[in-house]
Tab-separated table of N, CA and C in Angstrom:
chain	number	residue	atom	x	y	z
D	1	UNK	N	-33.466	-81.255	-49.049
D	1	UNK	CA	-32.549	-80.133	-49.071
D	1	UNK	C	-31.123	-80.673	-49.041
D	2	UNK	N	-30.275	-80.046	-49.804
D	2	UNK	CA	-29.012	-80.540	-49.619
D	2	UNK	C	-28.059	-79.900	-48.509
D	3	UNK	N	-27.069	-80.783	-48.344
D	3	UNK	CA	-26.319	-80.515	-47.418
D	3	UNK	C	-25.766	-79.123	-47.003
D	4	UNK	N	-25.499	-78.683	-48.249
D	4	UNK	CA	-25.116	-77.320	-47.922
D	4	UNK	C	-25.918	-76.235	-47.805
D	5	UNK	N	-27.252	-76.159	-48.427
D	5	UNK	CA	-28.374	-75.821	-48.557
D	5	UNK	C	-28.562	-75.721	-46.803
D	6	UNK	N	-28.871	-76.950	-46.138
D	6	UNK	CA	-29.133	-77.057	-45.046
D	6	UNK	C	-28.107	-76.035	-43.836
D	7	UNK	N	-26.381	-76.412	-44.027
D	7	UNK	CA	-25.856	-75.759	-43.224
D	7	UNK	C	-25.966	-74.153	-43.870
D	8	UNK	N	-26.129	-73.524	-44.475
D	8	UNK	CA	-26.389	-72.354	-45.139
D	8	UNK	C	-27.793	-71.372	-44.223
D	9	UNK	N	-28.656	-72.729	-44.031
D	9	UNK	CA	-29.491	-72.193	-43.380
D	9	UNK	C	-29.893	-72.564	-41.854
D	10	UNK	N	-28.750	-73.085	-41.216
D	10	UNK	CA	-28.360	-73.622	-39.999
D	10	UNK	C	-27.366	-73.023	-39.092
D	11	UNK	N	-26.669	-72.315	-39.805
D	11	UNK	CA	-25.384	-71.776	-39.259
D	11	UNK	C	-25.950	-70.830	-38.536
D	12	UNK	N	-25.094	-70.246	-37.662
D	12	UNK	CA	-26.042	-68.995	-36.732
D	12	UNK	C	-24.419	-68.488	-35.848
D	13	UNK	N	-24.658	-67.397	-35.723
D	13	UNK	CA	-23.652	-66.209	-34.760
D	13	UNK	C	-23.389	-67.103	-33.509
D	14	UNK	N	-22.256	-67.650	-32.921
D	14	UNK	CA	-22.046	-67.956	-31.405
D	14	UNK	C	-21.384	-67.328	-30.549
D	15	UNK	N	-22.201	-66.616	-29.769
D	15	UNK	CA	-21.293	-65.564	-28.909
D	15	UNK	C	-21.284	-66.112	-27.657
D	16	UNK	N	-21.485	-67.163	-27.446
D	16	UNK	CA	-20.878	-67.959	-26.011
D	16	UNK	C	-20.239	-69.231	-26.609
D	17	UNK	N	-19.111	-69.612	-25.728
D	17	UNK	CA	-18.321	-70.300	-25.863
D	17	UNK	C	-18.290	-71.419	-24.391
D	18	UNK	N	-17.607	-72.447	-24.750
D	18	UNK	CA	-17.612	-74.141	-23.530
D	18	UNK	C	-16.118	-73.747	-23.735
D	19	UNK	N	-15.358	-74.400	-22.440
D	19	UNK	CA	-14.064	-74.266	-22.483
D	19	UNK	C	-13.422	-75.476	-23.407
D	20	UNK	N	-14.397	-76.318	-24.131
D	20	UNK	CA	-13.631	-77.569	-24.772
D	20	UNK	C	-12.585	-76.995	-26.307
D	21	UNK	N	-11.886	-77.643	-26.143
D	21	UNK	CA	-10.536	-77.281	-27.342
D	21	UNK	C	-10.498	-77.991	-28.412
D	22	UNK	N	-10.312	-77.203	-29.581
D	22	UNK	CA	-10.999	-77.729	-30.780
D	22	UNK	C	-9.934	-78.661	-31.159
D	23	UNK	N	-10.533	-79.805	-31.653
D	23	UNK	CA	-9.417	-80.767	-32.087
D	23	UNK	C	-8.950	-80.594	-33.003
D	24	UNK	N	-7.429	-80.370	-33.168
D	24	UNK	CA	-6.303	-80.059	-34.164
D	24	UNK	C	-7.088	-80.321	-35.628
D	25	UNK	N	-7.562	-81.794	-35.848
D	25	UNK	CA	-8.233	-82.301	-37.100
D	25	UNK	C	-9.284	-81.020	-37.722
D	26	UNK	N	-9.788	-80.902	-36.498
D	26	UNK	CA	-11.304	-80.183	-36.925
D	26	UNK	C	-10.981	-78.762	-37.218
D	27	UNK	N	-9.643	-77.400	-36.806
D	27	UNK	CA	-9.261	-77.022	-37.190
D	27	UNK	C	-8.573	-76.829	-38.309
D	28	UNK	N	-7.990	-77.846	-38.549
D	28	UNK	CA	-7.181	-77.984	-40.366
D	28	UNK	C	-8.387	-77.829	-40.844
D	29	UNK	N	-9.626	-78.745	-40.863
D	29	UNK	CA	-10.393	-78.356	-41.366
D	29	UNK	C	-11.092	-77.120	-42.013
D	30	UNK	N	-11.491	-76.324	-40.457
D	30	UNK	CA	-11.813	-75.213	-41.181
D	30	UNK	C	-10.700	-74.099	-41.795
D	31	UNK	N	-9.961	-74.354	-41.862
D	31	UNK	CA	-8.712	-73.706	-41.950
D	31	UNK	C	-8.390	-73.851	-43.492
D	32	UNK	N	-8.923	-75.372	-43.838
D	32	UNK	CA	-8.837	-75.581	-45.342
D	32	UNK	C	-9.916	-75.112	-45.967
D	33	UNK	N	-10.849	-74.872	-45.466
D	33	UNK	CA	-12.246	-74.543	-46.119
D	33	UNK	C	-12.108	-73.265	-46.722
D	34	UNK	N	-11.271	-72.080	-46.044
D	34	UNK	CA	-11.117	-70.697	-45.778
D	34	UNK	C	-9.943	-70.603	-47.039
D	35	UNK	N	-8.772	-71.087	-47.555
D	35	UNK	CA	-7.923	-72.090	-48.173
D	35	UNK	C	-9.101	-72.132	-49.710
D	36	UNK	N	-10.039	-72.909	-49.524
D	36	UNK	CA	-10.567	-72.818	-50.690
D	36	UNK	C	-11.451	-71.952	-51.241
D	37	UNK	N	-11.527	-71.199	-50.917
D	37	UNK	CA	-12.770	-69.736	-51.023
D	37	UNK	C	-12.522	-68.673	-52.246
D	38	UNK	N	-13.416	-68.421	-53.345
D	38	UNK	CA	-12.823	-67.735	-54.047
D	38	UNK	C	-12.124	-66.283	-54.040
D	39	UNK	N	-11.340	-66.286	-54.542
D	39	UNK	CA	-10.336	-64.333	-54.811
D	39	UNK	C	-10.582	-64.099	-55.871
D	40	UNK	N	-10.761	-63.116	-56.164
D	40	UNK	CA	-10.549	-61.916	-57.076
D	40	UNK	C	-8.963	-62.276	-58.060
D	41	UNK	N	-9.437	-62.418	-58.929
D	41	UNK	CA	-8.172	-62.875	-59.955
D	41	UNK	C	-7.722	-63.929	-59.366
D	42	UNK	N	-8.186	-64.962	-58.638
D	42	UNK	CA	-7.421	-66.095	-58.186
D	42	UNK	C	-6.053	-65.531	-57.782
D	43	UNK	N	-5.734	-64.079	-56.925
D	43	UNK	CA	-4.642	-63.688	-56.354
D	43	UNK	C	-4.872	-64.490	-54.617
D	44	UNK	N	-5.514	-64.738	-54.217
D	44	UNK	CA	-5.168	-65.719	-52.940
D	44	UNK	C	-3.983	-64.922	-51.745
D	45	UNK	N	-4.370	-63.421	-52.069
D	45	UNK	CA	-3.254	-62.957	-51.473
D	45	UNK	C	-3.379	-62.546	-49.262
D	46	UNK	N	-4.794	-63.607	-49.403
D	46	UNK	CA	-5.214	-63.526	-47.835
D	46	UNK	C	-4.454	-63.946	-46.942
D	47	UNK	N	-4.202	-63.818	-45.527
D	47	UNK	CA	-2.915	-64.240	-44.596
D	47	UNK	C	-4.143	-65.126	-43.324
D	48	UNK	N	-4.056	-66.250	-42.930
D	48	UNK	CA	-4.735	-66.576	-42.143
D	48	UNK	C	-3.784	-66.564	-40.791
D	49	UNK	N	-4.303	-65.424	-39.571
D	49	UNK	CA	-3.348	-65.982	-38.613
D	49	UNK	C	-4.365	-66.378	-37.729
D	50	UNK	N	-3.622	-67.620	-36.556
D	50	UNK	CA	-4.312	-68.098	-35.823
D	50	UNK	C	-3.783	-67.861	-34.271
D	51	UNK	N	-4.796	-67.677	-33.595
D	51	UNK	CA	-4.683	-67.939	-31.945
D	51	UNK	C	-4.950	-68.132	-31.780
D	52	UNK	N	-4.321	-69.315	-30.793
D	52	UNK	CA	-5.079	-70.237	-29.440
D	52	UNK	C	-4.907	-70.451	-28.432
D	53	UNK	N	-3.226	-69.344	-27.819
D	53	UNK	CA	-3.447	-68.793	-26.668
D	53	UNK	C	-4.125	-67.965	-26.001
D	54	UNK	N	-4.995	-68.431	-24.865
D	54	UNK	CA	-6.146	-67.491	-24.723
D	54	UNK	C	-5.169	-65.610	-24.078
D	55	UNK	N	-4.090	-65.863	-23.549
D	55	UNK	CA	-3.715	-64.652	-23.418
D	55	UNK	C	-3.720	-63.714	-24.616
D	56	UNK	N	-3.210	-64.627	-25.966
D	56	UNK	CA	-2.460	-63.862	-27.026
D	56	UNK	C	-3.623	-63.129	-27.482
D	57	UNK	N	-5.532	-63.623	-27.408
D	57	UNK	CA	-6.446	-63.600	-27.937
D	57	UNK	C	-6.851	-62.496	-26.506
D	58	UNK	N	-6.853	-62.269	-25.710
D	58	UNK	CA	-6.958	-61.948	-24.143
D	58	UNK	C	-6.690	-60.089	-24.800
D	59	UNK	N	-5.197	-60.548	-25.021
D	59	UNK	CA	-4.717	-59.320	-24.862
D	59	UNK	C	-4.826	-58.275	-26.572
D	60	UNK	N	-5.498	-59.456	-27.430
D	60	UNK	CA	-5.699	-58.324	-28.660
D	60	UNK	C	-7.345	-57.725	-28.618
D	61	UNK	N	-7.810	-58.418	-27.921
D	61	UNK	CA	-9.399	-57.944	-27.537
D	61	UNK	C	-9.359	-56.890	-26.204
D	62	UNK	N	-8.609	-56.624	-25.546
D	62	UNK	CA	-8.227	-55.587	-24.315
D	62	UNK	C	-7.622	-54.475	-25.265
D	63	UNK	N	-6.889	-54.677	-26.338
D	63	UNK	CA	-6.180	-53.851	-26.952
D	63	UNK	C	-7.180	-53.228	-27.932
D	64	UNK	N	-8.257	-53.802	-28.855
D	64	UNK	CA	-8.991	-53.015	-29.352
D	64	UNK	C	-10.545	-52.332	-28.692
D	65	UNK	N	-10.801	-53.276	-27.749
D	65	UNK	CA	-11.367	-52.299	-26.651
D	65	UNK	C	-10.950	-50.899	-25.946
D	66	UNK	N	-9.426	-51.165	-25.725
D	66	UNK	CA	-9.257	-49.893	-25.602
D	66	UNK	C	-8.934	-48.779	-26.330
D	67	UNK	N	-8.601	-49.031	-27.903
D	67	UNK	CA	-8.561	-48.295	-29.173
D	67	UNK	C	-9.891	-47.767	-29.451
D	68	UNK	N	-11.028	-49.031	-29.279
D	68	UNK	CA	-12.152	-48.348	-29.606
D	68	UNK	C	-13.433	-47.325	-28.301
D	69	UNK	N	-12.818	-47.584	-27.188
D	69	UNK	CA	-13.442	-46.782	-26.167
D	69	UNK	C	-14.199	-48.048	-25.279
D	70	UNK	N	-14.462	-49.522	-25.742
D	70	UNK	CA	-15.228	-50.864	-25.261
D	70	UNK	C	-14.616	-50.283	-24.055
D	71	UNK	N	-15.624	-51.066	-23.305
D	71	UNK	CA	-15.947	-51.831	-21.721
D	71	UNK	C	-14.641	-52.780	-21.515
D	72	UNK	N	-13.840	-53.022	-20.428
D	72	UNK	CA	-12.478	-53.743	-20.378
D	72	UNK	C	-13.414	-54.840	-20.504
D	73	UNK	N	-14.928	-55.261	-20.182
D	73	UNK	CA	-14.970	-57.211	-20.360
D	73	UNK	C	-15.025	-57.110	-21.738
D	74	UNK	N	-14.561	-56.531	-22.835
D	74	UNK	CA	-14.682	-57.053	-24.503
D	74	UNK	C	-13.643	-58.140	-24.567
D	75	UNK	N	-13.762	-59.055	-24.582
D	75	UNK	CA	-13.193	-60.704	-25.486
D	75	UNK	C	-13.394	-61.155	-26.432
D	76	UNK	N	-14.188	-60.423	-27.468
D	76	UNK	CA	-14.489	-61.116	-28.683
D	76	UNK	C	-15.515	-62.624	-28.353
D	77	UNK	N	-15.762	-62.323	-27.525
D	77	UNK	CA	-16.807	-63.849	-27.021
D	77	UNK	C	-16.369	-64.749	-26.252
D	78	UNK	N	-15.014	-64.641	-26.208
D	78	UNK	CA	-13.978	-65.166	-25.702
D	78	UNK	C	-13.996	-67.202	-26.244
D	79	UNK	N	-13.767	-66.731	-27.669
D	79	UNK	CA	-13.360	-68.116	-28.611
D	79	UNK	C	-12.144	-69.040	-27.669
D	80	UNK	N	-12.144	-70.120	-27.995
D	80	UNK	CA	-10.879	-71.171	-28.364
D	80	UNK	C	-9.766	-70.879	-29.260
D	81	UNK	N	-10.102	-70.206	-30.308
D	81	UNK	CA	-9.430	-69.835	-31.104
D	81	UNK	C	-9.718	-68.635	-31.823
D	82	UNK	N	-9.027	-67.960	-32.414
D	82	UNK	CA	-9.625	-66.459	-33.040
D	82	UNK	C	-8.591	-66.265	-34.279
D	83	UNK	N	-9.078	-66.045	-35.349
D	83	UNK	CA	-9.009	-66.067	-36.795
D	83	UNK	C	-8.653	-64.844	-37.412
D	84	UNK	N	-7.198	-64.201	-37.864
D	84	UNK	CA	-7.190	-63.035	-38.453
D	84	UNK	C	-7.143	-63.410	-39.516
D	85	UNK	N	-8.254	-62.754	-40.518
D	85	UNK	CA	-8.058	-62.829	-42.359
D	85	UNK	C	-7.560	-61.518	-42.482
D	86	UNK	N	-6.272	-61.293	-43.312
D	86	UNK	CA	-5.725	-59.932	-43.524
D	86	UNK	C	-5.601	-60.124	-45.066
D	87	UNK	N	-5.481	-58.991	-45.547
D	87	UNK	CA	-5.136	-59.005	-46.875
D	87	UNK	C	-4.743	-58.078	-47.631
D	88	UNK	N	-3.442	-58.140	-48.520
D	88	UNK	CA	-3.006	-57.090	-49.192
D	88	UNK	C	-3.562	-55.913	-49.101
D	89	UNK	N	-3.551	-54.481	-48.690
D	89	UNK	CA	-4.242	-53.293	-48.566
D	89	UNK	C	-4.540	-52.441	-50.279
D	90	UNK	N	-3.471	-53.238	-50.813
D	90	UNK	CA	-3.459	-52.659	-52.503
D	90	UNK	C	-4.167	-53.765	-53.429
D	91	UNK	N	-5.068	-54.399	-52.748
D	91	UNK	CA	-5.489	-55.377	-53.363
D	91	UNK	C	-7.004	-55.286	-53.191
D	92	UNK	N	-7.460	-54.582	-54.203
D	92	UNK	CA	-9.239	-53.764	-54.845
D	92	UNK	C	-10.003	-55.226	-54.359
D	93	UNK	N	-9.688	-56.638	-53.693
D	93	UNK	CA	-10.728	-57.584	-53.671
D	93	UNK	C	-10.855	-57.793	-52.111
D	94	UNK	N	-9.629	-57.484	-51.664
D	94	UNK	CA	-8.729	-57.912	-50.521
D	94	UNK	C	-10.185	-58.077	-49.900
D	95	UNK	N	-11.374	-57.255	-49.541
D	95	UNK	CA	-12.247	-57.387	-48.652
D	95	UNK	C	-12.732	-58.086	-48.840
D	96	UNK	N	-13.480	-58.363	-50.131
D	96	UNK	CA	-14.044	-59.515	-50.513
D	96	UNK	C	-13.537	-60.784	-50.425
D	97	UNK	N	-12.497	-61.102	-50.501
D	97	UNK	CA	-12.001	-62.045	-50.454
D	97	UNK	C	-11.966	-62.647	-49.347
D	98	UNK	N	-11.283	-61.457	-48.209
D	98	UNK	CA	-11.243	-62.268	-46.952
D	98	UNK	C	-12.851	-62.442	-46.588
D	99	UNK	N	-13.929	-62.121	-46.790
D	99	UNK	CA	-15.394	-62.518	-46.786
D	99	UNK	C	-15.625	-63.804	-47.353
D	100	UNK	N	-15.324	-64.226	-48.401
D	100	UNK	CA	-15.083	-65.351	-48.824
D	100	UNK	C	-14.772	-66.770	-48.414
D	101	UNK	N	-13.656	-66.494	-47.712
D	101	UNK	CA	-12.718	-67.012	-46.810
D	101	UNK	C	-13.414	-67.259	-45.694
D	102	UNK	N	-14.134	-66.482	-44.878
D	102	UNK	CA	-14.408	-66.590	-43.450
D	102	UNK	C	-15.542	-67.419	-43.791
D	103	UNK	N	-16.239	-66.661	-44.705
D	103	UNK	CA	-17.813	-67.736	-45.096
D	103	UNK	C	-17.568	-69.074	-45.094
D	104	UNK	N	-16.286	-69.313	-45.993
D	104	UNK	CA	-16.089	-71.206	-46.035
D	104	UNK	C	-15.747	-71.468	-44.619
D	105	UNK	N	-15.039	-70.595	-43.929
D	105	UNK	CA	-14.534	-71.084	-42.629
D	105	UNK	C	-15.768	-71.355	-41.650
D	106	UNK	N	-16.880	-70.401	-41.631
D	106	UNK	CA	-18.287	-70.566	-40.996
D	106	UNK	C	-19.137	-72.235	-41.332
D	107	UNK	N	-18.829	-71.869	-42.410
D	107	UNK	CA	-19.806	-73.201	-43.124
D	107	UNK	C	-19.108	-74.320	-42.623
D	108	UNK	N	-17.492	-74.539	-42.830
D	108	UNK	CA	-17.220	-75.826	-42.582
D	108	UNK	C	-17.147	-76.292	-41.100
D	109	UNK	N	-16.951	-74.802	-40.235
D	109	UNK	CA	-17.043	-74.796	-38.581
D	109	UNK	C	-18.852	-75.965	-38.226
D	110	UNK	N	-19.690	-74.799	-38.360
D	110	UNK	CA	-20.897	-75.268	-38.628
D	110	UNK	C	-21.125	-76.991	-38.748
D	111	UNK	N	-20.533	-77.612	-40.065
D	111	UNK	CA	-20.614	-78.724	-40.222
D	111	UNK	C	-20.190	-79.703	-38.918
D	112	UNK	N	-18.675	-79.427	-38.520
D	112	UNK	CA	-17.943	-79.690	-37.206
D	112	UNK	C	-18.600	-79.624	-36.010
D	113	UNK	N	-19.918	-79.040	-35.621
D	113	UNK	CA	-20.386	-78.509	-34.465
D	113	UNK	C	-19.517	-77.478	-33.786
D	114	UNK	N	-18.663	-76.346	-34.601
D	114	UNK	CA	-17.968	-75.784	-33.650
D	114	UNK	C	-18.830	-74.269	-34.391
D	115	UNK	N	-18.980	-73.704	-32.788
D	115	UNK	CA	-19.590	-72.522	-32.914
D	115	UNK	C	-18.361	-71.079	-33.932
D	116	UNK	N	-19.339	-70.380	-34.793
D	116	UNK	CA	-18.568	-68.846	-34.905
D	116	UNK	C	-19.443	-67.978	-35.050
D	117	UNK	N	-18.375	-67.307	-34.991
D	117	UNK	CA	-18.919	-65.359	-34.876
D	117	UNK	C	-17.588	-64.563	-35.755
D	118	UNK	N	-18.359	-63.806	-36.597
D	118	UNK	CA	-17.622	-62.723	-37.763
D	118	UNK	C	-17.020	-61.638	-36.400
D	119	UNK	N	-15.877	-60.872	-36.114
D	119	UNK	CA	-15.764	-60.029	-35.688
D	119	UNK	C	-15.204	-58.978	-36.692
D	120	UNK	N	-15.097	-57.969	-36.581
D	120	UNK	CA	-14.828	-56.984	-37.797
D	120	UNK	C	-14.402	-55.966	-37.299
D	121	UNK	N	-14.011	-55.537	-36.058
D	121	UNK	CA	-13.583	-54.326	-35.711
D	121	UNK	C	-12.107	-54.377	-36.027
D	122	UNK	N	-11.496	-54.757	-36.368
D	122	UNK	CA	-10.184	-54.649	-37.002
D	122	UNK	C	-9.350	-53.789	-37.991
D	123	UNK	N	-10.845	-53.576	-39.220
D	123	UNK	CA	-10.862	-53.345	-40.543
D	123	UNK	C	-10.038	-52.025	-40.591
D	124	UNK	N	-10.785	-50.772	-39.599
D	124	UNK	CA	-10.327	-49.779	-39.844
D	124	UNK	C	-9.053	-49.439	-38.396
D	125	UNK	N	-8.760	-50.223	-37.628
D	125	UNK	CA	-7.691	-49.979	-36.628
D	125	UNK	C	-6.272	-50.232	-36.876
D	126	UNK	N	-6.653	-51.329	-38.190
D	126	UNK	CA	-4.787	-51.777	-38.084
D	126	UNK	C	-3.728	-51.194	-37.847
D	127	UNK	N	-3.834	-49.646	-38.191
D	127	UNK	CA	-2.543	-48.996	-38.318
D	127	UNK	C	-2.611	-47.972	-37.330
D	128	UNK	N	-3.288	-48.380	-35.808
D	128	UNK	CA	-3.562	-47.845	-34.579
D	128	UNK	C	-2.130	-48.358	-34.183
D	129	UNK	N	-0.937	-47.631	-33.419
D	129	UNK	CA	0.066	-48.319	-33.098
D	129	UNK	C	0.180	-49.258	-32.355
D	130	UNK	N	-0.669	-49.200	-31.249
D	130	UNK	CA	-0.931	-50.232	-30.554
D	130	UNK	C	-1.599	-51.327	-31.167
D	131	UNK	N	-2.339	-51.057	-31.526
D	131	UNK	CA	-3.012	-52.612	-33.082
D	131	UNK	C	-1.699	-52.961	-33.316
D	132	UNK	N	-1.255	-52.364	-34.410
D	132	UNK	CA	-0.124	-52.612	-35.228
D	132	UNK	C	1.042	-53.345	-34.597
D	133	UNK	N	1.785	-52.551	-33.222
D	133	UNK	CA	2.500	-53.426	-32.505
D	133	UNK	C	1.959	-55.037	-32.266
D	134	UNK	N	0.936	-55.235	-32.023
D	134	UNK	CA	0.289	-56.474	-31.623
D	134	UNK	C	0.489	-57.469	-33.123
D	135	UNK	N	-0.181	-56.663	-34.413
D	135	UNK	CA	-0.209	-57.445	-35.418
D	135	UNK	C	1.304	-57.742	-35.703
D	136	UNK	N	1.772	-56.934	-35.898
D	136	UNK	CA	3.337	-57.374	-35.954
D	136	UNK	C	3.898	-58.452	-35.614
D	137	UNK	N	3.473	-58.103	-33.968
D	137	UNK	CA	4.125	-59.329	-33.186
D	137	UNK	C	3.675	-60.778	-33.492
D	138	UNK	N	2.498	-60.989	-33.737
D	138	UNK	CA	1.148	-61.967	-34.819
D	138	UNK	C	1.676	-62.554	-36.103
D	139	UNK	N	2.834	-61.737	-36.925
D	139	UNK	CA	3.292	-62.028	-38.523
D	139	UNK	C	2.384	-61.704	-39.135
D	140	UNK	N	1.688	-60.328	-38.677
D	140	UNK	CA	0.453	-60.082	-40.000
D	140	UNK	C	1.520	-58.885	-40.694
D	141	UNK	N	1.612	-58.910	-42.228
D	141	UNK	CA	2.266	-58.273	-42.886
D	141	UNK	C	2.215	-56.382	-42.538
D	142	UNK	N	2.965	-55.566	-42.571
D	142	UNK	CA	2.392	-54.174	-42.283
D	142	UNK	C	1.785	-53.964	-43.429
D	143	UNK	N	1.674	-54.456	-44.735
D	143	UNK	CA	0.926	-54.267	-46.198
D	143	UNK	C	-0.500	-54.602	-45.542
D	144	UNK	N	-1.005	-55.481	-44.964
D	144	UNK	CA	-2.154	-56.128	-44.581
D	144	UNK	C	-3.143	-55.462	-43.865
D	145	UNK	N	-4.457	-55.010	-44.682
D	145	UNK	CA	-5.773	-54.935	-43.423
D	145	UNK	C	-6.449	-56.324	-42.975
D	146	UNK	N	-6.860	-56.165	-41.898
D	146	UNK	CA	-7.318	-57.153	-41.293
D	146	UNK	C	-9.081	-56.897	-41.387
D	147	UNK	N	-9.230	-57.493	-42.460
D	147	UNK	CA	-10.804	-57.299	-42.661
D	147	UNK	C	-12.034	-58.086	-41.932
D	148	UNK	N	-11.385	-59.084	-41.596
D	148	UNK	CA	-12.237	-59.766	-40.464
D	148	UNK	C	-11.701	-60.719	-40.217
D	149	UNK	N	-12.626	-61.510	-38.835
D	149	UNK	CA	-11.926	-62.440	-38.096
D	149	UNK	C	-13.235	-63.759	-37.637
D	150	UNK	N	-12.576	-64.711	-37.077
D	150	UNK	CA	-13.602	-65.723	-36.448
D	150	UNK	C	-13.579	-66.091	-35.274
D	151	UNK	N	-14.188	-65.788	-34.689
D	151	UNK	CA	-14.378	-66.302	-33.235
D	151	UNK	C	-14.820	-67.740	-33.126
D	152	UNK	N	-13.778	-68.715	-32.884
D	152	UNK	CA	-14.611	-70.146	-32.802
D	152	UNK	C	-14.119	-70.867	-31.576
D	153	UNK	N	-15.308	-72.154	-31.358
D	153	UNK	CA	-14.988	-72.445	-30.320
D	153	UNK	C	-16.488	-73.289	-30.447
D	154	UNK	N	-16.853	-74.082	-29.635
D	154	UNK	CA	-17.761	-74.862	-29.295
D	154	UNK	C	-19.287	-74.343	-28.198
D	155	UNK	N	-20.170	-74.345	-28.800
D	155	UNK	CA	-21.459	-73.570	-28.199
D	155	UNK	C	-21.629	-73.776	-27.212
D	156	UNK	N	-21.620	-72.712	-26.432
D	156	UNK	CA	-21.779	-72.642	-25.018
D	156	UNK	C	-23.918	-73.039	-24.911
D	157	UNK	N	-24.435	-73.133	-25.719
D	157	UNK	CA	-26.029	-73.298	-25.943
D	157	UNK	C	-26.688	-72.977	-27.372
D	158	UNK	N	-27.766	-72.812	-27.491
D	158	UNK	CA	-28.270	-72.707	-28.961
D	158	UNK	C	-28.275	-71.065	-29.022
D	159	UNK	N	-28.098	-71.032	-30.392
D	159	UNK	CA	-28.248	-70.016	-30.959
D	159	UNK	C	-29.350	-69.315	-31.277
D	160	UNK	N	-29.520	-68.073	-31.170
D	160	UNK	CA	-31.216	-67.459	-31.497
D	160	UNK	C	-30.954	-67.237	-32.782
D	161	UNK	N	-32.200	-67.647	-33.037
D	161	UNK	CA	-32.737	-67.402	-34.863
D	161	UNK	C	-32.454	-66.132	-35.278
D	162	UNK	N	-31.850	-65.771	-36.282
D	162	UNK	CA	-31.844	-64.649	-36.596
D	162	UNK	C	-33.676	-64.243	-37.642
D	163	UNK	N	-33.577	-62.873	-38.109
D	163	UNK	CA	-35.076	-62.779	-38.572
D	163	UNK	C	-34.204	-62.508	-39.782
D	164	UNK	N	-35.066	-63.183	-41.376
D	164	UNK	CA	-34.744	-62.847	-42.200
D	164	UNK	C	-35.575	-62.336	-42.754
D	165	UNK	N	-34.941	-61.217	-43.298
D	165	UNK	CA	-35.513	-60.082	-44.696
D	165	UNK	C	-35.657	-60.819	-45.940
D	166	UNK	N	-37.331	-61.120	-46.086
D	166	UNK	CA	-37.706	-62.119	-47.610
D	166	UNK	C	-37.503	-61.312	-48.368
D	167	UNK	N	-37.207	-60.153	-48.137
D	167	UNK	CA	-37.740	-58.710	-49.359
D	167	UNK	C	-36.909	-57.942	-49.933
D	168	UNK	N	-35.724	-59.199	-50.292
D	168	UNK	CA	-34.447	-58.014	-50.676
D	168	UNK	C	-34.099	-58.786	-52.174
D	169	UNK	N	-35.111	-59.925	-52.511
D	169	UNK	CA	-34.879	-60.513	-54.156
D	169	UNK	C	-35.753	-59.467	-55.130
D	170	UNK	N	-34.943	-58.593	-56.166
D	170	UNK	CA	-35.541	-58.331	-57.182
D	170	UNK	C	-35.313	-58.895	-58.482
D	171	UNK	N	-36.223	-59.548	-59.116
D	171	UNK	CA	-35.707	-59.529	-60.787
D	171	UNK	C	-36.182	-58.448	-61.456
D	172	UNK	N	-35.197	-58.020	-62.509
D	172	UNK	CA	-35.154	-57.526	-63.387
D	172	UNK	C	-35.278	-57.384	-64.364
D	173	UNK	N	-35.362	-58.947	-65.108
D	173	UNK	CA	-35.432	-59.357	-66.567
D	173	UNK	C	-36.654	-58.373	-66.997
């Protein structure tokens, strides 16, 4: 099996996190991976923002917990770092794209041994004022939805298998 083949089918959701801090290197990394992911017309019009103050990450997971009605312990898993993909709102790929993006960012995390997790409650809050104040303060554009995000950080233990659905290939020919 090839390499990617392998992490493709290795990668898995990490919703616990080790307090160890991802090394600068291993971040560019996935950071470039996300960087190379295809767009829609090769417009590339995705915004990657990053946090790695745990307050700054503290206080945007308290903030959409309380937009969305969550329990005050919501942290997003409480990552090392946490990943906004935003993207043009007038831009028909923008979602896809930032999907794109996070996928390379998963895969190349994965490779690194550093745990992630997709979070997505973002998509439809951005323009919650309280969201919005926060993204602002972040440099996420006010043009920008925030279609998803990454929770990363280093596995607090193994991951449970997810179950896969064999039964969703049809051909057609």
């Amino acid at each position: 099996m090839s390499e990617v083949m392998n992490n493709i089918k290795t990668r898995r959701s990490c919703r616990a996190f080790t307090d160890r801090e991802i090394r600068k290197e291993e971040l560019d990394q996935i950071l470039e991976a996300g960087i190379y992911a295809p767009s829609g017309m090769n417009r590339q019009s995705w915004q990657f923002t990053v946090l790695r103050k745990r307050e700054n990450i503290q206080k945007l997971a308290g903030t959409v917990a309380e937009v969305l009605g969550r329990g005050a312990d919501y942290n997003f898993y409480d990552p090392k770092v946490f990943v906004l993909v935003s993207n043009d709102r007038q831009n028909p790929n923008g979602a896809a794209d930032v999907a794109c993006a996070l996928e390379n960012m998963f895969l190349a995390a994965e490779d690194l041994g550093v745990g992630s997790c997709w979070i997505n409650q973002l998509k439809g809050i951005c323009d919650e004022p309280k969201i919005r104040e926060l993204l602002n303060n972040y440099g996420i554009p006010a043009e920008h939805v925030v279609w998803g995000c990454a929770s990363l950080g280093y596995p607090a233990g193994p991951a449970k298998d997810p179950v896969k659905n064999a039964d969703v290939i049809r051909f057609a020919d």
